[in-house]
């Protein structure tokens, strides 16, 4: 892998912490609020123990370390449960949690009060079903959840999750979906099946049932996609569900860019997209695909959409459950749709984009990816666009940012000019680029995931 540009202020090493706090017993160890002396660039400064251990960098490190030891992508499947999808409800499961409090005699709590959603801002549509918009395709009005949220027709949803705890023997999730879409289920952090389970009907009458062999407390996490919706969760009257505490280090990540970051090309974009898989590998709890297809640093999809920089203004309108200070990571993956642009014009706009995102997300570590090559070689124009982005990154000189080469990597992530259905033996694009000739296939999304995870683990380890 090629060199990764790092511009991070490292935290003080243990040896740099003032010796007055060394050798403390467990009983007298710092609790987090005490002031200690540290040395940074040779200068002695005061900091609290909490400040040293709860920076974004340290939380990223801890999350990545835990995920390296156990993440759902690598972990074996969980045989503790069986899954079925049907079009009829189990009448014995009468404790129902939905979008409306008091939906039945046993339940006075809504699903949002006893579970956690991630991947977008949880919203109720007119029929009290849950939808999770994450990005705005404005000025376009054909967002993929426009029919569900007609007051905001530019809104789009991609990969999303719902997580809760339960001691029930059987859980049934009623969902609205399409037979071309699917879901996955994790129990205690492991997939019941890594193969997605397709919906049984194009309606709101899909019933996903999770059966266990014995009753005990478990965590359940549902992975959904796009305009599919959870309607309700049902358990037996003697069972319950509850909100999980969440991970020790809850990492919120925004991934912006074009249709590559939306997940286009994958069989199930919300499940297989490289941003979501990267988050799973690195222990990011809430990865949001704020990307908009057809766009770039300069590209607006022929005037129908906005540039990446222009989209930033809508990030916390769509994701109004967050503020910029809540975002720990931003991944910027643009340039592919700027192929027809002059590189000299891409550079200043890329710089403005980086600066705008930094102003919006002051605490975030920002990872800037180079341009995608797709099935373009990578050719000279791709590399010129990539060079413009790299030059903008170097000019930006942000101390909490990392550049990750893609097309210009020593080993480009995709190379060649063939693609699925039109192979020519010139490179891995024969299998990594889908039949549309532009976007990653399922395999391509996995290549992107593993290449990016490798780069980010290295970068995080150096922080």
PDB file of C-alpha atoms in Angstrom, residues 133-291:
ATOM      1  CA  UNK A 133     -33.195   9.769   6.323  1.00  0.00           C
ATOM      2  CA  UNK A 134     -29.492  10.575   6.216  1.00  0.00           C
ATOM      3  CA  UNK A 135     -28.790  12.773   3.170  1.00  0.00           C
ATOM      4  CA  UNK A 136     -30.424  15.361   0.933  1.00  0.00           C
ATOM      5  CA  UNK A 137     -30.198  15.173  -2.858  1.00  0.00           C
ATOM      6  CA  UNK A 138     -31.467  18.763  -3.202  1.00  0.00           C
ATOM      7  CA  UNK A 139     -32.300  20.465  -5.447  1.00  0.00           C
ATOM      8  CA  UNK A 140     -33.556  17.103  -6.741  1.00  0.00           C
ATOM      9  CA  UNK A 141     -36.935  16.083  -5.340  1.00  0.00           C
ATOM     10  CA  UNK A 142     -36.731  12.361  -6.051  1.00  0.00           C
ATOM     11  CA  UNK A 143     -35.041  11.165  -2.873  1.00  0.00           C
ATOM     12  CA  UNK A 144     -35.580   7.489  -2.141  1.00  0.00           C
ATOM     13  CA  UNK A 145     -37.799   8.254   0.875  1.00  0.00           C
ATOM     14  CA  UNK A 146     -39.742  11.064  -0.826  1.00  0.00           C
ATOM     15  CA  UNK A 147     -42.942   9.003  -0.861  1.00  0.00           C
ATOM     16  CA  UNK A 148     -42.604   8.334   2.873  1.00  0.00           C
ATOM     17  CA  UNK A 149     -41.653  11.887   3.861  1.00  0.00           C
ATOM     18  CA  UNK A 150     -43.345  14.046   1.207  1.00  0.00           C
ATOM     19  CA  UNK A 151     -42.575  17.288   3.064  1.00  0.00           C
ATOM     20  CA  UNK A 152     -38.863  16.660   2.421  1.00  0.00           C
ATOM     21  CA  UNK A 153     -38.769  15.085  -1.061  1.00  0.00           C
ATOM     22  CA  UNK A 154     -34.987  15.392  -1.410  1.00  0.00           C
ATOM     23  CA  UNK A 155     -34.263  13.104   1.552  1.00  0.00           C
ATOM     24  CA  UNK A 156     -32.562   9.758   1.127  1.00  0.00           C
ATOM     25  CA  UNK A 157     -31.863   6.768   3.378  1.00  0.00           C
ATOM     26  CA  UNK A 158     -29.159   4.116   3.012  1.00  0.00           C
ATOM     27  CA  UNK A 159     -27.943   1.614   5.579  1.00  0.00           C
ATOM     28  CA  UNK A 160     -29.558   1.797   9.033  1.00  0.00           C
ATOM     29  CA  UNK A 161     -29.825  -0.270  12.208  1.00  0.00           C
ATOM     30  CA  UNK A 162     -32.086  -0.883  15.202  1.00  0.00           C
ATOM     31  CA  UNK A 163     -30.733  -2.469  18.388  1.00  0.00           C
ATOM     32  CA  UNK A 164     -32.356  -3.642  21.606  1.00  0.00           C
ATOM     33  CA  UNK A 165     -31.997  -6.170  24.390  1.00  0.00           C
ATOM     34  CA  UNK A 166     -34.504  -8.884  25.230  1.00  0.00           C
ATOM     35  CA  UNK A 167     -34.917 -12.058  27.264  1.00  0.00           C
ATOM     36  CA  UNK A 168     -37.666 -13.331  24.952  1.00  0.00           C
ATOM     37  CA  UNK A 169     -37.655 -16.776  23.387  1.00  0.00           C
ATOM     38  CA  UNK A 170     -39.226 -15.405  20.226  1.00  0.00           C
ATOM     39  CA  UNK A 171     -39.124 -11.912  18.720  1.00  0.00           C
ATOM     40  CA  UNK A 172     -41.092 -10.769  15.691  1.00  0.00           C
ATOM     41  CA  UNK A 173     -40.299  -7.579  13.800  1.00  0.00           C
ATOM     42  CA  UNK A 174     -42.959  -6.308  11.443  1.00  0.00           C
ATOM     43  CA  UNK A 175     -41.394  -4.499   8.503  1.00  0.00           C
ATOM     44  CA  UNK A 176     -42.341  -2.715   5.311  1.00  0.00           C
ATOM     45  CA  UNK A 177     -40.082  -3.738   2.461  1.00  0.00           C
ATOM     46  CA  UNK A 178     -39.643  -5.023  -1.059  1.00  0.00           C
ATOM     47  CA  UNK A 179     -38.775  -8.477  -2.327  1.00  0.00           C
ATOM     48  CA  UNK A 180     -35.671  -7.014  -3.970  1.00  0.00           C
ATOM     49  CA  UNK A 181     -34.474  -5.828  -0.557  1.00  0.00           C
ATOM     50  CA  UNK A 182     -33.277  -7.748   2.483  1.00  0.00           C
ATOM     51  CA  UNK A 183     -32.277  -7.531   6.138  1.00  0.00           C
ATOM     52  CA  UNK A 184     -29.656  -9.075   8.380  1.00  0.00           C
ATOM     53  CA  UNK A 185     -29.815  -9.860  12.093  1.00  0.00           C
ATOM     54  CA  UNK A 186     -27.044  -9.884  14.680  1.00  0.00           C
ATOM     55  CA  UNK A 187     -27.442 -11.604  18.030  1.00  0.00           C
ATOM     56  CA  UNK A 188     -24.870 -10.744  20.681  1.00  0.00           C
ATOM     57  CA  UNK A 189     -22.672  -9.090  18.085  1.00  0.00           C
ATOM     58  CA  UNK A 190     -22.651 -11.921  15.526  1.00  0.00           C
ATOM     59  CA  UNK A 191     -24.717 -12.446  12.404  1.00  0.00           C
ATOM     60  CA  UNK A 192     -27.292 -15.208  12.584  1.00  0.00           C
ATOM     61  CA  UNK A 193     -26.569 -15.500   8.869  1.00  0.00           C
ATOM     62  CA  UNK A 194     -24.234 -13.337   6.836  1.00  0.00           C
ATOM     63  CA  UNK A 195     -26.492 -13.970   3.859  1.00  0.00           C
ATOM     64  CA  UNK A 196     -29.276 -11.345   3.899  1.00  0.00           C
ATOM     65  CA  UNK A 197     -32.868 -12.531   4.288  1.00  0.00           C
ATOM     66  CA  UNK A 198     -35.128 -11.165   1.550  1.00  0.00           C
ATOM     67  CA  UNK A 199     -38.575  -9.744   2.231  1.00  0.00           C
ATOM     68  CA  UNK A 200     -41.534 -11.977   1.480  1.00  0.00           C
ATOM     69  CA  UNK A 201     -43.794  -9.299  -0.027  1.00  0.00           C
ATOM     70  CA  UNK A 202     -43.811  -5.765  -1.397  1.00  0.00           C
ATOM     71  CA  UNK A 203     -45.792  -4.444   1.535  1.00  0.00           C
ATOM     72  CA  UNK A 204     -45.775  -3.552   5.199  1.00  0.00           C
ATOM     73  CA  UNK A 205     -46.875  -7.068   6.038  1.00  0.00           C
ATOM     74  CA  UNK A 206     -43.453  -8.687   6.341  1.00  0.00           C
ATOM     75  CA  UNK A 207     -42.848 -10.472   9.643  1.00  0.00           C
ATOM     76  CA  UNK A 208     -39.252 -11.293  10.538  1.00  0.00           C
ATOM     77  CA  UNK A 209     -39.230 -13.875  13.317  1.00  0.00           C
ATOM     78  CA  UNK A 210     -36.195 -14.661  15.464  1.00  0.00           C
ATOM     79  CA  UNK A 211     -36.514 -17.942  17.366  1.00  0.00           C
ATOM     80  CA  UNK A 212     -34.173 -18.958  20.194  1.00  0.00           C
ATOM     81  CA  UNK A 213     -33.760 -22.341  21.794  1.00  0.00           C
ATOM     82  CA  UNK A 214     -33.769 -20.998  25.326  1.00  0.00           C
ATOM     83  CA  UNK A 215     -34.748 -17.899  27.194  1.00  0.00           C
ATOM     84  CA  UNK A 216     -31.931 -15.601  28.311  1.00  0.00           C
ATOM     85  CA  UNK A 217     -30.875 -11.974  27.899  1.00  0.00           C
ATOM     86  CA  UNK A 218     -29.487 -11.181  24.447  1.00  0.00           C
ATOM     87  CA  UNK A 219     -28.772  -8.178  22.274  1.00  0.00           C
ATOM     88  CA  UNK A 220     -30.444  -7.994  18.863  1.00  0.00           C
ATOM     89  CA  UNK A 221     -29.384  -5.663  16.068  1.00  0.00           C
ATOM     90  CA  UNK A 222     -31.377  -5.382  12.843  1.00  0.00           C
ATOM     91  CA  UNK A 223     -29.613  -4.120   9.718  1.00  0.00           C
ATOM     92  CA  UNK A 224     -31.956  -2.531   7.176  1.00  0.00           C
ATOM     93  CA  UNK A 225     -31.619  -0.571   3.979  1.00  0.00           C
ATOM     94  CA  UNK A 226     -32.967   2.495   2.204  1.00  0.00           C
ATOM     95  CA  UNK A 227     -36.745   2.952   2.290  1.00  0.00           C
ATOM     96  CA  UNK A 228     -37.486  -0.274   4.158  1.00  0.00           C
ATOM     97  CA  UNK A 229     -39.099   0.368   7.532  1.00  0.00           C
ATOM     98  CA  UNK A 230     -39.659  -1.160  10.925  1.00  0.00           C
ATOM     99  CA  UNK A 231     -43.330  -1.042  11.852  1.00  0.00           C
ATOM    100  CA  UNK A 232     -43.192  -2.719  15.261  1.00  0.00           C
ATOM    101  CA  UNK A 233     -41.445  -5.293  17.456  1.00  0.00           C
ATOM    102  CA  UNK A 234     -43.475  -7.939  19.272  1.00  0.00           C
ATOM    103  CA  UNK A 235     -42.674 -10.396  22.064  1.00  0.00           C
ATOM    104  CA  UNK A 236     -44.726 -12.613  24.376  1.00  0.00           C
ATOM    105  CA  UNK A 237     -46.693 -10.881  27.160  1.00  0.00           C
ATOM    106  CA  UNK A 238     -44.254 -12.227  29.751  1.00  0.00           C
ATOM    107  CA  UNK A 239     -41.215 -10.831  27.897  1.00  0.00           C
ATOM    108  CA  UNK A 240     -39.850  -7.378  27.234  1.00  0.00           C
ATOM    109  CA  UNK A 241     -37.286  -5.452  25.253  1.00  0.00           C
ATOM    110  CA  UNK A 242     -35.028  -2.703  26.523  1.00  0.00           C
ATOM    111  CA  UNK A 243     -32.553  -0.123  25.334  1.00  0.00           C
ATOM    112  CA  UNK A 244     -28.968  -1.353  25.365  1.00  0.00           C
ATOM    113  CA  UNK A 245     -26.280   0.812  26.914  1.00  0.00           C
ATOM    114  CA  UNK A 246     -24.360   0.872  23.657  1.00  0.00           C
ATOM    115  CA  UNK A 247     -20.604   0.467  23.213  1.00  0.00           C
ATOM    116  CA  UNK A 248     -18.071   1.910  25.619  1.00  0.00           C
ATOM    117  CA  UNK A 249     -16.768   4.156  22.853  1.00  0.00           C
ATOM    118  CA  UNK A 250     -19.672   5.180  20.646  1.00  0.00           C
ATOM    119  CA  UNK A 251     -18.159   6.378  17.374  1.00  0.00           C
ATOM    120  CA  UNK A 252     -20.300   8.457  15.016  1.00  0.00           C
ATOM    121  CA  UNK A 253     -18.980   8.609  11.457  1.00  0.00           C
ATOM    122  CA  UNK A 254     -20.154  10.536   8.390  1.00  0.00           C
ATOM    123  CA  UNK A 255     -19.126   9.246   4.963  1.00  0.00           C
ATOM    124  CA  UNK A 256     -19.622  11.737   2.155  1.00  0.00           C
ATOM    125  CA  UNK A 257     -19.033  11.488  -1.554  1.00  0.00           C
ATOM    126  CA  UNK A 258     -20.912  10.103  -4.532  1.00  0.00           C
ATOM    127  CA  UNK A 259     -22.781   6.929  -5.459  1.00  0.00           C
ATOM    128  CA  UNK A 260     -19.736   4.822  -4.503  1.00  0.00           C
ATOM    129  CA  UNK A 261     -20.355   5.838  -0.882  1.00  0.00           C
ATOM    130  CA  UNK A 262     -24.120   5.342  -1.257  1.00  0.00           C
ATOM    131  CA  UNK A 263     -23.353   1.701  -2.025  1.00  0.00           C
ATOM    132  CA  UNK A 264     -24.431   1.650  -5.669  1.00  0.00           C
ATOM    133  CA  UNK A 265     -23.339  -1.495  -7.476  1.00  0.00           C
ATOM    134  CA  UNK A 266     -23.852  -3.755  -4.464  1.00  0.00           C
ATOM    135  CA  UNK A 267     -26.707  -6.255  -4.460  1.00  0.00           C
ATOM    136  CA  UNK A 268     -27.940  -4.703  -1.212  1.00  0.00           C
ATOM    137  CA  UNK A 269     -26.429  -1.184  -0.985  1.00  0.00           C
ATOM    138  CA  UNK A 270     -27.441  -0.499   2.593  1.00  0.00           C
ATOM    139  CA  UNK A 271     -25.912  -3.752   3.809  1.00  0.00           C
ATOM    140  CA  UNK A 272     -22.849  -4.354   1.639  1.00  0.00           C
ATOM    141  CA  UNK A 273     -21.717  -0.772   0.969  1.00  0.00           C
ATOM    142  CA  UNK A 274     -18.071  -0.229   1.871  1.00  0.00           C
ATOM    143  CA  UNK A 275     -18.818   2.643   4.319  1.00  0.00           C
ATOM    144  CA  UNK A 276     -21.054   0.402   6.437  1.00  0.00           C
ATOM    145  CA  UNK A 277     -18.689  -2.572   6.299  1.00  0.00           C
ATOM    146  CA  UNK A 278     -15.735  -0.328   7.176  1.00  0.00           C
ATOM    147  CA  UNK A 279     -17.627   0.889  10.220  1.00  0.00           C
ATOM    148  CA  UNK A 280     -18.278  -2.679  11.326  1.00  0.00           C
ATOM    149  CA  UNK A 281     -14.600  -3.611  10.987  1.00  0.00           C
ATOM    150  CA  UNK A 282     -13.446  -0.559  12.948  1.00  0.00           C
ATOM    151  CA  UNK A 283     -16.083  -0.610  15.684  1.00  0.00           C
ATOM    152  CA  UNK A 284     -17.963   2.521  14.591  1.00  0.00           C
ATOM    153  CA  UNK A 285     -21.421   2.322  16.135  1.00  0.00           C
ATOM    154  CA  UNK A 286     -23.228   4.866  13.971  1.00  0.00           C
ATOM    155  CA  UNK A 287     -21.953   5.140  10.386  1.00  0.00           C
ATOM    156  CA  UNK A 288     -24.053   7.510   8.294  1.00  0.00           C
ATOM    157  CA  UNK A 289     -23.833   7.643   4.508  1.00  0.00           C
ATOM    158  CA  UNK A 290     -24.337  11.356   3.906  1.00  0.00           C
ATOM    159  CA  UNK A 291     -23.231  10.806   0.299  1.00  0.00           C
TER     160      UNK A 291
END
